[in-house]
Amino acid sequence: MDRTTRIAILGAGLAGLTAAGLLQRAGFSVAVYEQSPGFSRIGAGIILGANVAKILRRLDLEHGLATTGIRPDAFLSRAWDSGETLYELVFDAACEARFDGPFVNIHRADLHQLLQQPLTPGTIRFDHKIAGIDETTDGLTLAFENGATAKADLAIGADGIRSKVREIMLGFEEPRFIGRIAPRAVFPAERIKGEPIRDCTKWWAPDRHVLAYYMTARRDEVYVMAAIPAARWDGDGSPVRGNRDEFITALDGFHPDLLRAAEAATDVTVWPIHDRPRNDCWSMGRVVLMGDACHPVRPFMAAGGSMAIEDAAILSRCLVEFDDPSTAFARYAKIRIPRVAEVQRISIDNTWMHGPTETDWFFAYDAFNTPLHA
Ligand SMILES: Cc1cc2nc3c(=O)[nH]c(=O)nc-3n(C[C@H](O)[C@H](O)[C@H](O)COP(=O)(O)OP(=O)(O)OC[C@H]3O[C@@H](n4cnc5c(N)ncnc54)[C@H](O)[C@@H]3O)c2cc1C
């Protein structure tokens, strides 16, 4: 596509920032519009595999990713009560060579910082909440809630699960509360009594699970996140302050190795978990969607962020490769939908790495070697 094409990205999340970096490197004029007034340090971690590390390599961020976060020695699945090991994926040198990249756990705020590094200063316009998009003969006019307007040739909706861009394209549709909430806590590792915990463990109970992992190479910051049943959620999609004692009570009967970690939590925040039924309409005219805006996934495979970053890589490549937007958008969706649909299916089943699991198709995937023309 002609490099004079003006590309507007709505939303500076994982998909938006990755796409902005890749498209700027390819020579496009890119502006990112973000609703928030700035980035705050939201207390949460994220798990990323070699499929993401290979994409960040293209932005010269792989080293920063692996040294800011932690390269855990293994992903461990354990039974909630007996502590029996159900599955272990060891991340040794042979595994990194097989996947062609590391597995990294990192604080989300640190990941956000990294993804901003390659961007030209001023690329992100904060306090710009998209409100409307008009398609005219000479392109798009974007209207923001702050009264500002902007022109662009293409718009990429990377504005998350409650995407306004999706609403403009497809009409309003409330995300689906899945009957689970996610209490989570971030705290210094020194608060854990007794032996240090293993680097990254998922604890499996019949109706709930808990993840506990370090987020820094120094193993000094821990993230614990549970998914527990909840009949209803009365708020919107925003997290709310939780109750630490209720959190510990919800883990009654869990193995002492997990309880030692969970009991070290001080502040607990609760996220509702939402998704949407699959909808394969990802673009319309000069507007296209990425990440949670078009395919929110339940966080049970820890893969929604990875899918958003992979989308950014494939969409950027399609915009470089094809001359007209409709071909670029069609190829992008055709390549992405089967993989994302499989991740959505596994996430709904919540079976990923519960027992012996074939993981190469997921972690060894290289978004920059995937054929665009097949
Ligand atoms: C509890 C939990 C744990 C998770 N753990 C993992 C994990 O370990 N690994 C993993 O890969 N994924 C994980 N995920 C999933 C992951 O967080 C999401 O899939 C990912 O953040 C989606 O990225 P995105 O860029 O599409 O959207 P987001 O990261 O949500 O970014 C959207 C951006 O758009 C902005 N925005 C919204 N509306 C507007 C508007 N109208 N105008 C302008 N800007 C707007 C928002 O402020 C935000 O900055 C988890 C999710 C949850 C809920």
XYZ file of C-alpha atoms and ligand atoms in Angstrom:
427
model
C 0.000 0.000 0.000
C 1.097 3.532 -0.738
C 3.163 4.762 2.215
C 1.401 8.143 2.130
C -1.715 6.313 3.450
C -2.710 7.939 6.750
C -3.516 5.259 9.314
C -5.465 6.035 12.484
C -5.325 3.452 15.270
C -8.096 3.727 17.852
C -6.863 2.385 21.194
C -3.322 2.205 22.597
C -3.583 -1.296 24.057
C -1.441 -4.292 23.140
C -2.753 -4.565 19.574
C -2.746 -0.822 18.890
C 0.773 -0.149 20.151
C 2.244 -3.167 18.342
C 0.583 -2.218 15.060
C 1.703 1.403 15.444
C 5.339 0.352 15.881
C 5.305 -2.067 12.952
C 3.478 0.320 10.582
C 5.743 3.249 11.436
C 8.781 1.064 10.772
C 7.248 0.197 7.397
C 7.080 3.922 6.583
C 3.396 4.721 7.136
C 2.068 7.856 8.781
C 0.398 6.599 11.966
C -1.573 8.322 14.722
C -2.850 6.434 17.783
C -5.889 7.830 19.597
C -6.357 6.654 23.175
C -9.287 7.463 25.451
C -7.324 7.583 28.712
C -5.440 10.688 29.800
C -2.251 8.598 30.180
C -1.085 5.127 31.172
C -1.400 4.101 34.800
C 0.248 1.087 36.448
C -2.680 -1.353 36.522
C -1.771 -4.225 38.852
C -1.751 -7.253 36.639
C 0.632 -9.613 34.913
C 0.559 -11.235 31.516
C 1.972 -14.478 30.143
C 3.490 -14.343 26.647
C 5.024 -17.125 24.583
C 7.638 -17.310 21.842
C 4.929 -16.493 19.287
C 4.873 -12.977 20.794
C 8.636 -12.741 21.428
C 9.232 -13.279 17.688
C 6.977 -10.311 16.876
C 8.630 -8.029 19.429
C 11.982 -9.053 17.881
C 10.875 -7.102 14.782
C 10.611 -4.002 16.969
C 13.973 -4.689 18.697
C 12.062 -5.312 21.921
C 12.690 -9.008 22.474
C 15.699 -8.462 24.728
C 13.841 -5.806 26.735
C 10.871 -8.152 27.090
C 13.002 -11.042 28.332
C 15.032 -8.940 30.779
C 12.213 -6.770 32.152
C 9.935 -9.733 32.722
C 10.948 -13.198 33.821
C 11.757 -16.195 31.649
C 10.160 -18.816 33.916
C 11.904 -22.171 34.139
C 8.620 -23.990 33.444
C 4.867 -23.775 33.208
C 3.448 -26.128 35.803
C -0.090 -27.469 36.151
C -0.947 -28.854 39.594
C -4.027 -30.370 41.181
C -5.621 -27.872 43.527
C -5.800 -30.154 46.592
C -3.136 -32.869 46.365
C -0.620 -30.676 44.581
C 0.046 -33.511 42.120
C 1.831 -32.331 38.977
C -0.579 -32.752 36.061
C 1.675 -31.307 33.365
C 4.993 -29.484 33.125
C 6.358 -27.625 30.123
C 10.046 -26.958 30.823
C 11.431 -23.803 29.197
C 15.046 -24.872 28.796
C 17.366 -23.940 25.934
C 16.071 -26.818 23.795
C 12.501 -25.620 24.247
C 13.420 -22.021 23.390
C 15.195 -23.289 20.271
C 12.154 -25.354 19.274
C 9.764 -22.428 19.724
C 12.386 -19.939 18.471
C 11.982 -17.586 21.395
C 11.437 -17.335 25.120
C 8.327 -17.621 27.267
C 7.989 -14.466 29.391
C 5.801 -13.364 32.289
C 5.738 -9.604 32.744
C 3.875 -6.802 34.477
C 1.388 -5.310 32.029
C 2.575 -1.780 32.710
C 6.143 -2.816 31.866
C 4.905 -4.353 28.616
C 3.069 -1.127 27.779
C 6.244 0.876 28.428
C 8.206 -1.401 26.118
C 5.669 -1.208 23.298
C 5.805 2.597 23.345
C 9.598 2.714 22.946
C 9.776 2.349 19.149
C 7.113 5.005 18.499
C 7.935 8.448 17.176
C 7.281 10.984 19.967
C 3.740 12.356 19.772
C 2.305 9.290 18.016
C -0.179 8.673 20.849
C -2.883 11.312 21.323
C -4.245 10.730 24.820
C -7.697 11.901 25.929
C -9.093 11.082 22.502
C -12.098 8.801 22.907
C -13.472 7.871 19.520
C -17.163 8.726 19.153
C -17.875 8.552 15.415
C -16.347 7.674 12.044
C -17.627 9.102 8.744
C -16.509 7.668 5.435
C -16.381 10.253 2.643
C -14.997 10.168 -0.886
C -11.585 11.408 0.269
C -11.227 9.124 3.299
C -12.410 9.074 6.885
C -13.332 11.772 9.363
C -12.903 10.722 12.974
C -14.827 12.495 15.710
C -13.745 12.349 19.349
C -15.671 12.964 22.549
C -13.379 15.902 23.369
C -14.729 17.717 20.286
C -11.623 17.162 18.148
C -11.767 15.697 14.657
C -9.083 14.076 12.528
C -8.692 12.809 8.969
C -7.364 9.422 7.985
C -7.359 7.067 5.021
C -7.753 3.913 7.109
C -8.908 3.326 10.684
C -7.949 0.362 12.839
C -10.246 -0.315 15.785
C -8.014 -1.648 18.568
C -10.233 -0.380 21.349
C -10.803 -3.549 23.310
C -13.805 -5.674 24.246
C -16.209 -2.698 24.504
C -15.040 -1.373 21.162
C -16.772 1.766 19.958
C -15.397 1.110 16.470
C -17.078 -2.313 16.458
C -20.305 -0.651 17.592
C -20.057 1.866 14.732
C -19.557 -1.037 12.294
C -21.966 -3.661 13.652
C -24.253 -1.930 16.136
C -24.201 -2.076 19.923
C -23.900 -5.505 21.557
C -23.216 -5.894 25.271
C -20.311 -8.294 25.995
C -21.363 -11.605 27.604
C -20.584 -12.098 31.310
C -19.358 -15.698 31.504
C -20.264 -16.370 35.140
C -16.690 -16.061 36.364
C -14.818 -13.281 38.115
C -11.075 -12.857 38.372
C -9.775 -11.642 41.736
C -6.121 -10.733 41.364
C -3.292 -9.294 43.418
C 0.239 -8.043 42.869
C 2.637 -7.928 45.817
C 6.324 -8.157 46.789
C 7.630 -11.734 46.837
C 9.211 -11.182 50.255
C 5.714 -11.321 51.766
C 5.487 -15.049 50.996
C 6.357 -17.101 54.049
C 8.596 -20.161 53.763
C 9.965 -21.562 50.521
C 9.839 -19.450 47.349
C 7.074 -20.481 44.944
C 7.760 -22.064 41.544
C 8.070 -19.592 38.656
C 4.670 -20.149 37.017
C 1.949 -22.505 38.245
C -1.688 -23.004 37.335
C -3.692 -24.708 40.064
C -6.719 -26.634 38.777
C -9.857 -27.246 40.839
C -13.140 -28.598 39.395
C -14.931 -25.235 39.230
C -12.104 -22.708 39.595
C -8.418 -22.225 38.949
C -5.603 -19.996 40.148
C -2.427 -18.783 38.487
C 0.578 -17.701 40.533
C 3.777 -16.401 38.995
C 6.686 -14.006 39.285
C 6.659 -11.028 36.939
C 10.277 -9.876 37.182
C 13.642 -11.463 36.484
C 14.605 -10.719 40.108
C 11.609 -12.769 41.285
C 10.672 -9.924 43.606
C 7.097 -9.271 42.401
C 4.331 -11.867 42.378
C 0.985 -12.012 40.573
C -1.846 -14.227 41.741
C -5.043 -14.430 39.697
C -8.022 -16.691 40.226
C -11.076 -17.451 38.123
C -14.005 -18.303 40.358
C -17.746 -18.757 39.747
C -20.070 -15.784 40.257
C -23.774 -15.839 39.494
C -23.901 -12.221 38.347
C -21.959 -9.031 37.817
C -23.764 -5.761 38.328
C -21.043 -3.317 37.280
C -19.676 -2.557 33.836
C -16.436 -4.125 32.592
C -14.232 -2.147 34.955
C -12.364 -3.844 37.800
C -13.479 -3.092 41.356
C -11.737 -3.235 44.707
C -12.006 -6.743 46.179
C -11.980 -8.185 49.651
C -8.802 -10.067 50.603
C -10.543 -12.351 53.107
C -13.220 -13.348 50.594
C -10.442 -14.107 48.126
C -8.694 -16.434 50.599
C -12.008 -18.063 51.537
C -12.673 -18.803 47.858
C -9.452 -20.843 47.914
C -10.512 -22.988 50.860
C -9.014 -26.480 50.605
C -6.313 -25.508 48.107
C -2.802 -26.939 48.568
C -0.565 -25.135 51.094
C 1.917 -24.155 48.333
C -0.799 -22.056 46.690
C -2.241 -20.739 49.934
C 1.207 -19.519 51.033
C 1.282 -17.339 47.908
C -2.352 -16.186 48.027
C -2.202 -15.311 51.732
C 0.642 -12.893 51.012
C -1.749 -10.699 48.994
C -2.616 -7.337 50.512
C -4.862 -5.555 48.019
C -7.184 -7.559 45.810
C -8.876 -6.250 42.683
C -11.726 -8.101 40.980
C -12.260 -8.209 37.233
C -15.449 -9.526 35.675
C -14.728 -11.925 32.816
C -16.578 -11.246 29.592
C -16.389 -12.522 26.057
C -18.556 -12.428 22.937
C -19.922 -15.109 20.674
C -17.708 -15.464 17.614
C -18.423 -12.979 14.804
C -16.219 -13.125 11.718
C -17.074 -9.659 10.394
C -13.799 -7.836 11.112
C -13.893 -4.978 8.607
C -16.166 -2.644 6.707
C -15.015 -0.211 4.026
C -11.867 1.525 5.271
C -12.267 0.376 8.875
C -10.858 -2.838 10.363
C -10.781 -4.363 13.857
C -8.016 -6.086 15.835
C -7.653 -7.882 19.168
C -10.431 -7.909 21.743
C -12.414 -5.490 19.566
C -13.228 -8.352 17.170
C -12.482 -11.537 19.138
C -12.327 -11.247 22.932
C -11.240 -14.562 24.437
C -11.645 -15.852 27.956
C -8.334 -15.524 29.789
C -8.150 -19.284 30.510
C -5.471 -19.999 27.908
C -3.660 -16.749 28.747
C -3.759 -15.954 25.048
C -5.984 -12.923 24.382
C -3.084 -10.488 24.465
C -0.977 -12.792 22.304
C -3.770 -12.974 19.727
C -4.042 -9.172 19.741
C -0.287 -8.819 19.118
C -0.350 -11.488 16.386
C -3.272 -9.651 14.722
C -1.166 -6.492 14.684
C 1.688 -8.337 12.981
C -0.453 -9.954 10.266
C -2.516 -6.821 9.595
C 0.652 -4.710 9.301
C 2.141 -7.188 6.847
C -1.071 -7.203 4.773
C -1.111 -3.383 4.635
C 2.495 -3.405 3.422
C 1.894 -6.185 0.905
C -1.437 -5.374 -0.752
C -2.358 -2.250 -2.694
C -5.964 -1.821 -1.720
C -7.489 -1.934 1.768
C -10.242 -4.412 0.935
C -7.726 -7.052 -0.199
C -5.478 -6.341 2.801
C -8.373 -6.612 5.261
C -9.775 -9.757 3.617
C -6.397 -11.535 3.652
C -5.780 -10.495 7.252
C -9.133 -11.890 8.411
C -8.749 -15.067 6.362
C -5.352 -15.768 7.935
C -6.308 -14.850 11.483
C -9.818 -16.275 11.931
C -8.984 -20.018 12.009
C -6.200 -19.558 14.578
C -8.174 -17.181 16.765
C -11.251 -19.429 16.577
C -9.181 -22.355 17.850
C -7.848 -20.241 20.726
C -11.399 -19.104 21.551
C -12.571 -22.726 21.563
C -9.764 -23.951 23.831
C -10.237 -20.956 26.132
C -13.931 -21.757 26.527
C -13.103 -25.421 27.248
C -10.323 -24.345 29.663
C -8.158 -27.346 28.859
C -4.877 -25.734 27.734
C -1.901 -27.451 29.421
C -4.140 -29.126 31.987
C -2.562 -32.428 30.987
C -0.176 -33.447 28.178
C -0.723 -30.849 25.438
C 0.658 -30.343 21.937
C 1.888 -26.738 22.210
C 4.161 -26.282 19.165
C 1.362 -25.002 16.880
C 0.800 -22.163 19.342
C 4.236 -21.147 20.644
C 6.324 -21.924 17.528
C 3.973 -19.887 15.299
C 5.823 -17.145 13.435
C 3.506 -14.337 12.282
C 6.255 -13.042 9.999
C 6.687 -16.349 8.181
C 3.011 -17.074 7.668
C 2.264 -16.955 3.920
C 0.009 -14.015 3.002
C -0.903 -15.209 -0.468
C -1.920 -18.828 0.127
C -8.071 -11.472 34.049
C -7.414 -11.474 32.686
C -6.140 -12.045 32.524
C -5.540 -12.097 31.259
N -4.304 -12.686 31.120
C -3.738 -12.777 29.897
C -2.448 -13.414 29.714
O -1.819 -13.879 30.671
N -1.931 -13.486 28.442
C -2.598 -12.951 27.351
O -2.087 -13.043 26.224
N -3.806 -12.335 27.504
C -4.387 -12.239 28.731
N -5.596 -11.625 28.876
C -6.260 -11.069 27.699
C -5.706 -9.703 27.312
O -5.676 -8.859 28.436
C -6.534 -9.049 26.226
O -6.888 -10.001 25.261
C -5.716 -7.932 25.573
O -5.468 -6.909 26.508
C -6.435 -7.380 24.359
O -5.631 -6.381 23.783
P -6.286 -5.231 22.895
O -5.158 -4.371 22.441
O -7.182 -5.836 21.898
O -7.240 -4.449 23.894
P -6.887 -3.673 25.227
O -5.580 -4.134 25.770
O -8.110 -3.766 26.066
O -6.688 -2.166 24.768
C -7.749 -1.370 24.309
C -7.335 0.096 24.412
O -8.312 0.893 23.769
C -8.640 2.000 24.598
N -10.009 2.407 24.257
C -11.180 1.803 24.584
N -12.232 2.465 24.077
C -11.732 3.529 23.396
C -12.311 4.584 22.636
N -13.664 4.689 22.472
N -11.491 5.494 22.043
C -10.128 5.413 22.200
N -9.523 4.445 22.926
C -10.316 3.503 23.507
C -8.492 1.461 26.012
O -8.330 2.489 26.970
C -7.236 0.584 25.862
O -6.055 1.323 26.030
C -6.209 -11.541 30.131
C -7.464 -10.933 30.294
C -8.070 -10.907 31.557
C -9.446 -10.257 31.708
